[in-house]
């Protein structure tokens, strides 16, 4: 089995940074969609993929084990570095060996299989709306436009341990496997995705066209697409050499942004120590004041006991309620925001998520 690959990632039309990452390192392929503020999102998605890649290179464990190890790495980094507190990421990875793709998955990025003219989603979204669809409360069409469609029920790096879905797909000649972040299918419906997958035979051009379609539809999120075309060339594929045949794989190295993030944290601390309040005051986060959710200006750190933040707005939202939501469990350590508006939007999202989290429970969803 020979695998030909195409990959494209794009910031989209709205976001200020690209928090998606991908890995195209045959026979290993993955996409990750980071979250937790600008820096946190980038660090989380890159660290997760770097960890999986490093373990795969050493041949340690199954893909599932490698993803669980990546969870621990992201979780530990988020505990260690307050600048990336609360970060997490999705991760959908495929390892193609012996004519089969072993898929490991956490979150709401997706793997699709295009076979003989029909498109099938291989992975299950770990989202609130998917739970609601399964419980028969809303239709898949309603889920597509639901205001809480971004609320994850499972993510990588937000807990010390994570449950990883593992799926095996036996590949046939002509199969097309696609990994993508929600910036694609959130913008482009599956009929359109299928039409592009059918119309364009070249995997790289397919990835580019899918990204263009998402941008034309608004591009409100980062978009990442990895396309894998399986061709039966009569050879047994026993490892990286066989699977790596085809165009020279490309990938985005993950270490640099991560180092930049760490360097920025050091600069921030140094700036704080010399009293450079101007820089610190350009930072925002959402935390807790008087047992309520509050917006802070500054950074959630107190080097040498020097307060580097102050409350700008105390909301009526109870901190203990918000802390029950998986997504905001690090609220007590402060969740970073790029601007005051973003901090306010985060508070509004907490309010909505809190409401949404009540609904399925009342309807009897576990
Ligand atoms: Mg996304």
Tab-separated table of C-alpha atoms and ligand atoms in Angstrom:
chain	number	residue	atom	x	y	z
A	1	UNK	CA	0.000	0.000	0.000
A	2	UNK	CA	1.349	3.376	-1.017
A	3	UNK	CA	0.134	6.542	0.697
A	4	UNK	CA	0.159	9.898	-1.066
A	5	UNK	CA	-0.372	12.939	1.118
A	6	UNK	CA	-1.551	16.524	0.879
A	7	UNK	CA	-1.650	19.014	3.729
A	8	UNK	CA	-2.796	22.598	4.208
A	9	UNK	CA	-3.260	24.818	7.223
A	10	UNK	CA	-4.484	28.387	7.349
A	11	UNK	CA	-5.139	31.013	9.974
A	12	UNK	CA	-8.572	31.740	8.449
A	13	UNK	CA	-10.109	35.181	8.085
A	14	UNK	CA	-10.803	36.136	11.682
A	15	UNK	CA	-8.303	34.678	14.148
A	16	UNK	CA	-5.077	36.452	15.090
A	17	UNK	CA	-2.989	33.315	15.249
A	18	UNK	CA	-3.072	29.723	14.050
A	19	UNK	CA	-3.508	27.406	17.035
A	20	UNK	CA	-3.919	24.336	14.832
A	21	UNK	CA	-0.958	22.035	14.217
A	22	UNK	CA	-0.406	19.073	11.977
A	23	UNK	CA	1.991	16.196	11.654
A	24	UNK	CA	2.817	14.546	8.341
A	25	UNK	CA	5.611	12.169	9.208
A	26	UNK	CA	4.735	8.889	7.467
A	27	UNK	CA	3.441	6.520	8.622
A	28	UNK	CA	2.149	8.942	11.260
A	29	UNK	CA	-0.331	11.716	10.490
A	30	UNK	CA	-2.225	14.015	12.846
A	31	UNK	CA	-4.090	17.257	13.354
A	32	UNK	CA	-4.465	19.110	16.653
A	33	UNK	CA	-6.581	22.181	17.419
A	34	UNK	CA	-5.330	24.030	20.473
A	35	UNK	CA	-7.372	26.077	22.918
A	36	UNK	CA	-6.799	28.205	25.983
A	37	UNK	CA	-5.880	31.612	24.640
A	38	UNK	CA	-3.575	32.509	21.889
A	39	UNK	CA	-0.355	31.235	23.394
A	40	UNK	CA	-1.881	28.340	25.301
A	41	UNK	CA	-3.577	26.978	22.195
A	42	UNK	CA	-0.400	27.010	20.156
A	43	UNK	CA	1.704	25.479	22.910
A	44	UNK	CA	-0.876	22.751	23.570
A	45	UNK	CA	-1.328	21.607	19.970
A	46	UNK	CA	2.406	21.666	19.191
A	47	UNK	CA	3.465	20.016	22.438
A	48	UNK	CA	0.894	17.259	21.930
A	49	UNK	CA	2.096	16.471	18.399
A	50	UNK	CA	5.779	16.764	19.315
A	51	UNK	CA	5.229	14.279	22.136
A	52	UNK	CA	3.423	11.778	19.925
A	53	UNK	CA	6.068	12.124	17.240
A	54	UNK	CA	8.968	11.663	19.663
A	55	UNK	CA	7.422	8.542	21.218
A	56	UNK	CA	6.596	7.134	17.778
A	57	UNK	CA	10.196	7.653	16.667
A	58	UNK	CA	11.361	5.724	19.722
A	59	UNK	CA	8.773	3.062	18.951
A	60	UNK	CA	7.287	3.358	22.427
A	61	UNK	CA	3.779	2.014	22.958
A	62	UNK	CA	0.754	2.051	20.691
A	63	UNK	CA	-0.607	5.212	19.122
A	64	UNK	CA	-3.192	5.293	21.907
A	65	UNK	CA	-0.412	5.117	24.524
A	66	UNK	CA	1.428	7.930	22.757
A	67	UNK	CA	-1.682	10.122	22.783
A	68	UNK	CA	-2.237	9.419	26.487
A	69	UNK	CA	1.396	10.370	27.114
A	70	UNK	CA	0.859	13.588	25.114
A	71	UNK	CA	-2.095	14.333	27.382
A	72	UNK	CA	0.157	14.092	30.411
A	73	UNK	CA	2.799	16.317	28.790
A	74	UNK	CA	0.290	19.076	27.990
A	75	UNK	CA	-1.351	18.777	31.392
A	76	UNK	CA	1.973	18.992	33.231
A	77	UNK	CA	3.110	21.986	31.188
A	78	UNK	CA	-0.163	23.785	31.915
A	79	UNK	CA	0.384	23.141	35.621
A	80	UNK	CA	4.000	24.265	35.484
A	81	UNK	CA	3.636	27.462	33.435
A	82	UNK	CA	0.965	29.928	34.458
A	83	UNK	CA	1.190	31.692	31.108
A	84	UNK	CA	-0.477	28.651	29.526
A	85	UNK	CA	-2.764	27.651	32.358
A	86	UNK	CA	-5.966	26.059	31.154
A	87	UNK	CA	-4.631	25.140	27.741
A	88	UNK	CA	-5.728	22.001	25.973
A	89	UNK	CA	-6.035	20.591	22.488
A	90	UNK	CA	-7.893	18.180	20.302
A	91	UNK	CA	-5.859	15.430	18.678
A	92	UNK	CA	-6.830	13.153	15.814
A	93	UNK	CA	-3.974	10.936	14.681
A	94	UNK	CA	-3.647	8.082	12.194
A	95	UNK	CA	-0.860	5.561	11.873
A	96	UNK	CA	-0.963	3.740	8.552
A	97	UNK	CA	0.734	0.347	8.635
A	98	UNK	CA	0.028	-2.963	6.884
A	99	UNK	CA	-2.788	-1.550	4.818
A	100	UNK	CA	-4.737	-0.276	7.813
A	101	UNK	CA	-5.089	3.070	9.523
A	102	UNK	CA	-5.102	3.021	13.296
A	103	UNK	CA	-6.818	6.186	14.428
A	104	UNK	CA	-6.554	7.689	17.925
A	105	UNK	CA	-8.828	10.568	18.767
A	106	UNK	CA	-9.772	13.068	21.476
A	107	UNK	CA	-11.912	16.182	20.947
A	108	UNK	CA	-13.744	17.576	17.944
A	109	UNK	CA	-11.279	17.409	15.100
A	110	UNK	CA	-12.334	14.650	12.707
A	111	UNK	CA	-11.192	11.784	10.528
A	112	UNK	CA	-13.275	11.045	7.433
A	113	UNK	CA	-13.084	8.142	5.037
A	114	UNK	CA	-14.034	8.636	1.404
A	115	UNK	CA	-14.612	5.232	-0.195
A	116	UNK	CA	-16.310	4.372	-3.461
A	117	UNK	CA	-18.053	7.725	-3.694
A	118	UNK	CA	-19.367	7.959	-0.163
A	119	UNK	CA	-18.056	9.984	2.762
A	120	UNK	CA	-18.142	8.616	6.302
A	121	UNK	CA	-17.028	10.265	9.529
A	122	UNK	CA	-14.706	7.808	11.256
A	123	UNK	CA	-14.360	9.625	14.583
A	124	UNK	CA	-16.945	10.628	17.117
A	125	UNK	CA	-17.007	14.296	18.209
A	126	UNK	CA	-16.481	14.766	21.926
A	127	UNK	CA	-18.827	17.710	22.092
A	128	UNK	CA	-21.895	18.688	23.990
A	129	UNK	CA	-23.958	18.998	20.811
A	130	UNK	CA	-22.974	15.493	19.704
A	131	UNK	CA	-24.259	14.184	23.007
A	132	UNK	CA	-27.478	16.075	22.385
A	133	UNK	CA	-27.751	14.602	18.879
A	134	UNK	CA	-27.237	11.093	20.227
A	135	UNK	CA	-29.875	11.686	22.874
A	136	UNK	CA	-32.263	12.725	20.105
A	137	UNK	CA	-32.642	16.241	21.447
A	138	UNK	CA	-31.397	18.026	18.367
A	139	UNK	CA	-30.772	17.018	14.758
A	140	UNK	CA	-27.289	16.881	13.179
A	141	UNK	CA	-28.327	19.937	11.138
A	142	UNK	CA	-29.209	21.833	14.312
A	143	UNK	CA	-25.892	20.772	15.848
A	144	UNK	CA	-24.058	22.329	12.895
A	145	UNK	CA	-25.349	25.808	13.821
A	146	UNK	CA	-25.886	25.340	17.566
A	147	UNK	CA	-24.433	28.218	19.646
A	148	UNK	CA	-22.658	25.724	21.923
A	149	UNK	CA	-21.221	23.556	19.186
A	150	UNK	CA	-17.711	24.415	20.352
A	151	UNK	CA	-18.129	23.084	23.876
A	152	UNK	CA	-15.987	19.983	24.267
A	153	UNK	CA	-16.786	17.124	26.609
A	154	UNK	CA	-13.276	15.733	26.270
A	155	UNK	CA	-9.964	17.421	25.476
A	156	UNK	CA	-6.295	16.594	25.672
A	157	UNK	CA	-4.265	18.191	28.467
A	158	UNK	CA	-7.029	19.467	30.740
A	159	UNK	CA	-6.936	16.473	33.113
A	160	UNK	CA	-4.068	14.211	34.277
A	161	UNK	CA	-5.662	11.296	32.380
A	162	UNK	CA	-7.788	11.139	29.269
A	163	UNK	CA	-9.890	8.517	27.547
A	164	UNK	CA	-8.696	8.038	23.964
A	165	UNK	CA	-10.950	6.624	21.222
A	166	UNK	CA	-9.101	4.081	19.088
A	167	UNK	CA	-10.486	2.988	15.729
A	168	UNK	CA	-9.018	0.725	13.077
A	169	UNK	CA	-9.842	1.224	9.413
A	170	UNK	CA	-8.686	-1.394	6.884
A	171	UNK	CA	-7.688	0.586	3.800
A	172	UNK	CA	-8.663	-0.361	0.277
A	173	UNK	CA	-7.188	0.757	-3.010
A	174	UNK	CA	-8.570	4.196	-3.844
A	175	UNK	CA	-9.553	5.081	-0.283
A	176	UNK	CA	-9.076	8.661	0.793
A	177	UNK	CA	-8.658	9.347	4.498
A	178	UNK	CA	-8.901	12.950	5.658
A	179	UNK	CA	-7.994	14.464	9.034
A	180	UNK	CA	-9.254	17.994	9.689
A	181	UNK	CA	-9.899	20.590	12.367
A	182	UNK	CA	-13.370	22.035	12.966
A	183	UNK	CA	-12.411	25.133	10.993
A	184	UNK	CA	-13.184	23.039	7.901
A	185	UNK	CA	-16.462	21.259	8.651
A	186	UNK	CA	-17.724	24.181	10.746
A	187	UNK	CA	-17.691	26.275	7.574
A	188	UNK	CA	-18.209	23.794	4.752
A	189	UNK	CA	-20.946	21.160	4.928
A	190	UNK	CA	-20.267	17.497	4.238
A	191	UNK	CA	-21.890	17.558	0.787
A	192	UNK	CA	-19.469	20.282	-0.269
A	193	UNK	CA	-16.527	18.479	1.341
A	194	UNK	CA	-17.482	15.310	-0.504
A	195	UNK	CA	-17.839	17.171	-3.802
A	196	UNK	CA	-14.287	18.530	-3.499
A	197	UNK	CA	-12.890	15.146	-2.420
A	198	UNK	CA	-14.503	13.583	-5.482
A	199	UNK	CA	-13.612	16.247	-7.997
A	200	UNK	CA	-9.914	16.688	-7.213
A	201	UNK	CA	-7.645	13.659	-7.579
A	202	UNK	CA	-4.421	15.312	-6.381
A	203	UNK	CA	-4.202	15.149	-2.552
A	204	UNK	CA	-2.273	18.422	-2.159
A	205	UNK	CA	-4.655	20.320	-4.434
A	206	UNK	CA	-7.557	18.762	-2.538
A	207	UNK	CA	-6.232	20.024	0.803
A	208	UNK	CA	-5.702	23.487	-0.696
A	209	UNK	CA	-9.184	23.550	-2.207
A	210	UNK	CA	-10.842	22.513	1.053
A	211	UNK	CA	-9.041	25.305	2.916
A	212	UNK	CA	-10.039	27.813	0.233
A	213	UNK	CA	-13.667	26.690	0.504
A	214	UNK	CA	-13.635	27.214	4.281
A	215	UNK	CA	-12.163	30.680	3.839
A	216	UNK	CA	-14.717	31.579	1.177
A	217	UNK	CA	-17.459	30.503	3.584
A	218	UNK	CA	-16.141	32.947	6.204
A	219	UNK	CA	-13.032	31.309	7.654
A	220	UNK	CA	-13.990	32.134	11.239
A	221	UNK	CA	-11.556	29.585	12.656
A	222	UNK	CA	-8.137	28.148	11.846
A	223	UNK	CA	-8.398	25.463	9.168
A	224	UNK	CA	-6.206	22.378	8.855
A	225	UNK	CA	-6.605	19.481	6.440
A	226	UNK	CA	-4.463	16.368	5.915
A	227	UNK	CA	-5.437	14.157	2.949
A	228	UNK	CA	-4.126	10.572	2.657
A	229	UNK	CA	-4.696	8.639	-0.562
A	230	UNK	CA	-4.227	4.869	-0.423
A	231	UNK	CA	-2.990	3.172	-3.573
A	232	UNK	CA	-2.541	-0.539	-3.754
A	233	UNK	CA	0.755	-0.898	-5.577
A	234	UNK	CA	1.094	-4.589	-4.861
A	235	UNK	CA	3.652	-4.109	-2.105
A	236	UNK	CA	3.155	-5.040	1.500
A	237	UNK	CA	3.722	-1.973	3.545
A	238	UNK	CA	5.804	-2.766	6.571
A	239	UNK	CA	6.802	0.597	7.825
A	240	UNK	CA	7.806	4.143	7.209
A	241	UNK	CA	9.664	3.511	3.949
A	242	UNK	CA	6.693	2.063	2.137
A	243	UNK	CA	4.164	4.459	3.599
A	244	UNK	CA	6.478	7.364	2.941
A	245	UNK	CA	6.592	6.818	-0.779
A	246	UNK	CA	5.216	9.711	-2.768
A	247	UNK	CA	5.822	13.414	-2.460
A	248	UNK	CA	8.315	14.685	0.064
A	249	UNK	CA	6.352	15.075	3.286
A	250	UNK	CA	6.146	18.512	4.761
A	251	UNK	CA	5.516	19.442	8.316
A	252	UNK	CA	5.524	22.392	10.584
A	253	UNK	CA	8.061	21.992	13.355
A	254	UNK	CA	6.427	22.503	16.678
A	255	UNK	CA	9.329	23.431	18.898
A	256	UNK	CA	9.907	27.019	17.805
A	257	UNK	CA	6.546	28.508	18.813
A	258	UNK	CA	6.804	26.625	22.070
A	259	UNK	CA	10.233	28.088	22.796
A	260	UNK	CA	8.969	31.538	21.856
A	261	UNK	CA	6.142	31.078	24.324
A	262	UNK	CA	8.587	30.111	27.059
A	263	UNK	CA	10.862	33.028	26.152
A	264	UNK	CA	7.909	35.398	26.295
A	265	UNK	CA	7.044	34.156	29.769
A	266	UNK	CA	10.604	34.893	30.902
A	267	UNK	CA	10.512	38.361	29.339
A	268	UNK	CA	7.187	38.997	31.014
A	269	UNK	CA	8.565	38.025	34.386
A	270	UNK	CA	11.681	40.147	33.869
A	271	UNK	CA	9.542	43.099	32.797
A	272	UNK	CA	7.441	42.635	35.910
A	273	UNK	CA	10.484	42.622	38.154
A	274	UNK	CA	11.710	45.965	36.834
A	275	UNK	CA	8.250	47.386	37.241
A	276	UNK	CA	7.333	47.625	33.576
A	277	UNK	CA	3.658	47.932	34.290
A	278	UNK	CA	2.841	49.191	30.823
A	279	UNK	CA	3.450	45.775	29.326
A	280	UNK	CA	1.781	43.893	32.112
A	281	UNK	CA	-1.254	46.158	31.844
A	282	UNK	CA	-1.675	45.071	28.266
A	283	UNK	CA	-2.477	41.574	29.514
A	284	UNK	CA	-5.898	40.273	30.517
A	285	UNK	CA	-7.263	37.215	32.193
A	286	UNK	CA	-10.424	35.847	33.718
A	287	UNK	CA	-10.135	34.656	37.299
A	288	UNK	CA	-11.880	34.733	40.650
A	289	UNK	CA	-12.569	37.679	42.960
A	290	UNK	CA	-14.847	37.396	45.996
A	291	UNK	CA	-16.022	33.976	44.813
A	292	UNK	CA	-17.232	35.477	41.542
A	293	UNK	CA	-15.856	35.269	38.028
A	294	UNK	CA	-13.908	38.466	37.406
A	295	UNK	CA	-11.922	40.133	34.647
A	296	UNK	CA	-8.384	41.086	35.608
A	297	UNK	CA	-5.867	43.341	33.948
A	298	UNK	CA	-2.295	42.128	34.314
A	299	UNK	CA	-0.913	38.645	34.733
A	300	UNK	CA	-1.888	36.021	37.296
A	301	UNK	CA	1.512	35.944	38.988
A	302	UNK	CA	3.029	37.552	42.054
A	303	UNK	CA	6.815	37.520	41.694
A	304	UNK	CA	8.444	38.571	44.971
A	305	UNK	CA	4.958	39.207	46.317
A	306	UNK	CA	4.424	42.079	43.913
A	307	UNK	CA	0.847	42.128	42.594
A	308	UNK	CA	0.817	42.232	38.818
A	309	UNK	CA	-2.909	42.396	38.292
A	310	UNK	CA	-6.060	44.075	39.491
A	311	UNK	CA	-9.773	43.414	39.138
A	312	UNK	CA	-11.391	45.460	36.380
A	313	UNK	CA	-14.823	43.908	36.481
A	314	UNK	CA	-16.433	41.544	38.949
A	315	UNK	CA	-19.347	39.655	37.415
A	316	UNK	CA	-22.414	38.092	39.062
A	317	UNK	CA	-21.306	34.656	37.852
A	318	UNK	CA	-20.524	32.293	40.758
A	319	UNK	CA	-16.981	30.944	40.485
A	320	UNK	CA	-17.893	27.589	42.051
A	321	UNK	CA	-20.539	26.986	39.331
A	322	UNK	CA	-18.104	27.715	36.513
A	323	UNK	CA	-15.430	25.515	38.112
A	324	UNK	CA	-17.745	22.513	37.709
A	325	UNK	CA	-17.289	22.818	33.927
A	326	UNK	CA	-14.394	20.764	32.647
A	327	UNK	CA	-13.372	23.497	30.255
A	328	UNK	CA	-12.838	26.117	32.969
A	329	UNK	CA	-11.441	24.027	35.760
A	330	UNK	CA	-8.329	26.190	35.855
A	331	UNK	CA	-10.317	29.364	36.421
A	332	UNK	CA	-8.790	29.714	39.881
A	333	UNK	CA	-5.354	30.054	38.282
A	334	UNK	CA	-6.537	32.578	35.719
A	335	UNK	CA	-7.444	31.966	32.062
A	336	UNK	CA	-5.567	34.254	29.687
A	337	UNK	CA	-7.237	36.549	27.159
A	338	UNK	CA	-5.619	38.758	24.538
A	339	UNK	CA	-7.877	41.775	25.076
A	340	UNK	CA	-10.511	43.007	27.487
A	341	UNK	CA	-13.160	42.239	24.840
A	342	UNK	CA	-11.897	38.686	24.598
A	343	UNK	CA	-12.029	38.359	28.383
A	344	UNK	CA	-15.623	39.610	28.329
A	345	UNK	CA	-16.488	37.178	25.540
A	346	UNK	CA	-14.972	34.370	27.616
A	347	UNK	CA	-17.201	35.314	30.555
A	348	UNK	CA	-20.252	35.303	28.271
A	349	UNK	CA	-19.214	31.905	26.932
A	350	UNK	CA	-18.959	30.605	30.501
A	351	UNK	CA	-22.465	31.870	31.139
A	352	UNK	CA	-23.784	30.078	28.041
A	353	UNK	CA	-21.848	26.891	28.695
A	354	UNK	CA	-23.159	26.787	32.223
A	355	UNK	CA	-26.717	26.991	30.901
A	356	UNK	CA	-26.011	24.436	28.196
A	357	UNK	CA	-24.411	21.995	30.617
A	358	UNK	CA	-27.631	21.888	32.633
A	359	UNK	CA	-29.855	21.018	29.690
A	360	UNK	CA	-28.670	17.555	28.652
A	361	UNK	CA	-28.365	16.473	32.259
A	362	UNK	CA	-32.007	17.357	32.877
A	363	UNK	CA	-32.912	15.434	29.770
A	364	UNK	CA	-31.264	12.344	31.183
A	365	UNK	CA	-27.985	12.258	29.334
A	366	UNK	CA	-25.173	10.740	31.420
B	1	LIG	MG1	-10.862	25.036	15.705
